[in-house]
Amino acid sequence: MTKAASNLVLAFLLLLAALFVPLQAGAQGVGRSGSSIVDEQRTVIGGLTSRTDGLEKDINASLEEDAKLVEIRLQLEEIARDLISSSVSFRPRLGEINARIEQLGPPPAQGAAPESDTVAAERQSLTAEKAEINAALGAAEDLSIRVNTLIIRVTDMRRDLFSRLLTRRYEIDFPLLSEVVGAFHETTTSLYRSISAWGRFVVNFKLSSVLAATFFALIAAAVLLIGGRRMFGHLFEADPDRTDPTYLSRLSVAFWSTLLPSLALGVFLGVTFSLFDYFQVLRGDIGSMLASLFGVIGLVFFVHRLGKAVLSPDLPHWRLIPVQSGAAAKLLWIMSATALFSGLDFLLSNIYETLDAPVALTVGEALVATVIIGILVMASGLVRPFADEEGRPRSWPAAVRLFIYALGLMTIVAALLGYIGLARFISQQIVWTGAVLATMYIGFLSSRAVSEEGAFAGTTIGARFQRWFKLDDAGLDQLSLLVSILINVAVVVVGLPLVLFQWGFQPADIASWMYKIATGIQIGSFTLSLTGILWGLLVFGAGFVLTRWFQGWLDGSVMARGRVDTGVRNSIRTVVGYAGLAIAGLVGLSAAGIDFSNLALIAGGLSLGIGFGLQNVVSNFVSGLILLAERPFKAGDWVVAGSVSGTVKKISVRATEIETFQRQSVILPNSELINGAVGNWTHRNKLGRIEIPVAVAYGTDARKVHALLLELASGHPLVLKNPEPFVAFTAFAQTSMNFEIRVFLGDINNGGIVQNDLRFAILDAFDRENISIAIPAQSPVDLSKPKWSTDDDRAEAELAATVERRAQAEEEVKARKPRRRKADPV
């Protein structure tokens, strides 16, 4: 044996060994799989139990920290999901154990012959393993109950914390005032020292980092602001020279002129803070205070820009609400001042909390801020923004004015009574929630205006889209619907979390809701999963595209090269399309996580509906399948169905489209084509016969006419020689001798052309041979309108006499004509 051969044999043996070892290990693992699963899941459940113990301790230590409680609840929900996964992992092994025990059968009864030691040992092993799994499942269930109890406890604690925040009362008296004055002086001194120390630290050690961070933040904001303006032109700025802007233009300018500069400022502040933190410029206390300051600056700027965009005190033509210019300026000043005092309240509260200032200082500061905000709110109700028919100032509607007064008075009264938390909550919702809701409302109005027919074409961005993508007006209107949907989605995705944040919800709350929506919402026994739905739609879309591609490839490459008949190609393409869509739909539903066993009730209801109201639909569907299978006619055939005659254009599973020779599309239900008589001129081939009737006057040589017509028919190039043309002498009519030319054509669709050619040829030949075409005898028609007599009986008698005289005249004419002997029947 050569060395190469020996090496090949050695390699082959090594390959067999490599394959055998995993198989042997797998075979050995079968016996150990149960115990390994139990040990593994016991370890998992033990770890989850330890985590739960730690989180329970954290709950007791976080009674006053809402954000911490939210984080704990999220971790508890994660543990609950892990417990479900751990319990589900036992199902396969439990199924195997139960199936094997069922195969072994029940143990022998007392007094019966004992079973073999092998079977008894296996039964005992399986029973013990099943008991271990049941014990592990019991531990997981107990821990799950405990975790759910802790989740409910956290929710109750958060609700109680929010209630205590709003209902807690402080004593408002003179001792509080003196305590506030002393605490203010001490806290101000501490704040000055902190800022001074941080400033010296920055100048001495971090000045280059601060300048670099600020520079990069400016670059980021400039890119967003300048790039947006260059891309969308004047969409974000009101044109002062334009005196008649459309409502859509005003809405768009108001919305985007608020959002884009606010986003640019937010990017600048956010990048600045992030880079400060990255370069280790911030200390703990300075970082917290700077974050609060940046947030207040951004929110106050946002409210000011929003008020300026909506009220537009300098450009009345771009104003969204019909208020007077003076009132618009006052309302803008009130909105900005309210936002400023609310922001200062938030900033000072965070500063005092960071510096561990006395609670009295926070209470006093919040008291002053909330009272000022309440006064500003009531002042907005005193403004007279509208004008009556004579141009005099007019106040808000009574209901709106009373609501504004009640809101401001409630804030002031709650603050003066010592309910500082409630007063601060109301003032914050007035400013921040009101600003966000107003922006969302403008966004929804913009979306609705964009979706109106023809409106998007009048906008700057619509004209650019039309130019970039070369769209017609219909395509641009369809695009406007998509833009409208995207605007609505963007408004909800951005605005709703901001509103929820103002009402006390934490980011972790929203993250938890989004996870539940994405992974599944339990509705009875049905689980609705956004991720599953999106995945199912993606799978169905892929199946739809694959089906269309396969249809095109099969029709254009396979059947076209095989010279397959057009009707056959259409039938095969239709069947493949419906089959592909059905498979794509089933696979998509499975990918979406829909259990078809849950659809049994729906199927039963559908069957009942078919029995009553959907029987015609099902009948047409089944008839369509029969037509596609049997193919009594196909696309391109000339058919006659009742009073409809035309060419078959398309056969679907519900109806068949027939195009008449007048180019009218007739949609016939398939059941009518199956149950009724249908004539097909081109069923097996296009061979067909046409007839041309000809009538000549009496006195003409009939044999000459017969020979002449036969010669004309035989001489046409489209007339077949076999079967040969035939001319029939069909009848002796009252005033004519009737002949009929009968010719066969290779393509019956050319029948009109042949008939037209032969009629012209007949006219020319008859004119040449002096043969007269008979004209049917007609009675003369009196077209004059008789005057109706006032005497109805007399007029009726005269009319009857006239009719009788005409009948007698016609009988006399017939009697004078020579009689001809009738020919014997052939």
PDB file of N, CA and C in Angstrom, residues 82 223 356 599 675 678 726:
ATOM      1  N   ASP A  82     -38.333  35.447  33.080  1.00  0.00           N
ATOM      2  CA  ASP A  82     -37.361  34.348  33.169  1.00  0.00           C
ATOM      3  C   ASP A  82     -37.969  33.111  33.818  1.00  0.00           C
ATOM      4  N   VAL A 223     -25.215  72.367  12.021  1.00  0.00           N
ATOM      5  CA  VAL A 223     -25.488  71.418  10.940  1.00  0.00           C
ATOM      6  C   VAL A 223     -26.985  71.129  10.854  1.00  0.00           C
ATOM      7  N   ASP A 356     -28.731  70.495  49.640  1.00  0.00           N
ATOM      8  CA  ASP A 356     -29.316  70.091  50.923  1.00  0.00           C
ATOM      9  C   ASP A 356     -29.817  71.291  51.705  1.00  0.00           C
ATOM     10  N   LEU A 599     -58.594  29.697  15.715  1.00  0.00           N
ATOM     11  CA  LEU A 599     -59.499  30.212  14.698  1.00  0.00           C
ATOM     12  C   LEU A 599     -60.667  29.272  14.441  1.00  0.00           C
ATOM     13  N   ASN A 675     -73.195  27.726 -15.145  1.00  0.00           N
ATOM     14  CA  ASN A 675     -74.573  27.233 -15.181  1.00  0.00           C
ATOM     15  C   ASN A 675     -75.286  27.552 -16.487  1.00  0.00           C
ATOM     16  N   VAL A 678     -72.620  28.888 -22.984  1.00  0.00           N
ATOM     17  CA  VAL A 678     -71.594  29.822 -23.442  1.00  0.00           C
ATOM     18  C   VAL A 678     -71.088  29.338 -24.797  1.00  0.00           C
ATOM     19  N   PHE A 726     -69.677  27.990 -50.538  1.00  0.00           N
ATOM     20  CA  PHE A 726     -70.980  27.473 -50.979  1.00  0.00           C
ATOM     21  C   PHE A 726     -71.959  28.647 -51.027  1.00  0.00           C
TER      22      PHE A 726
END
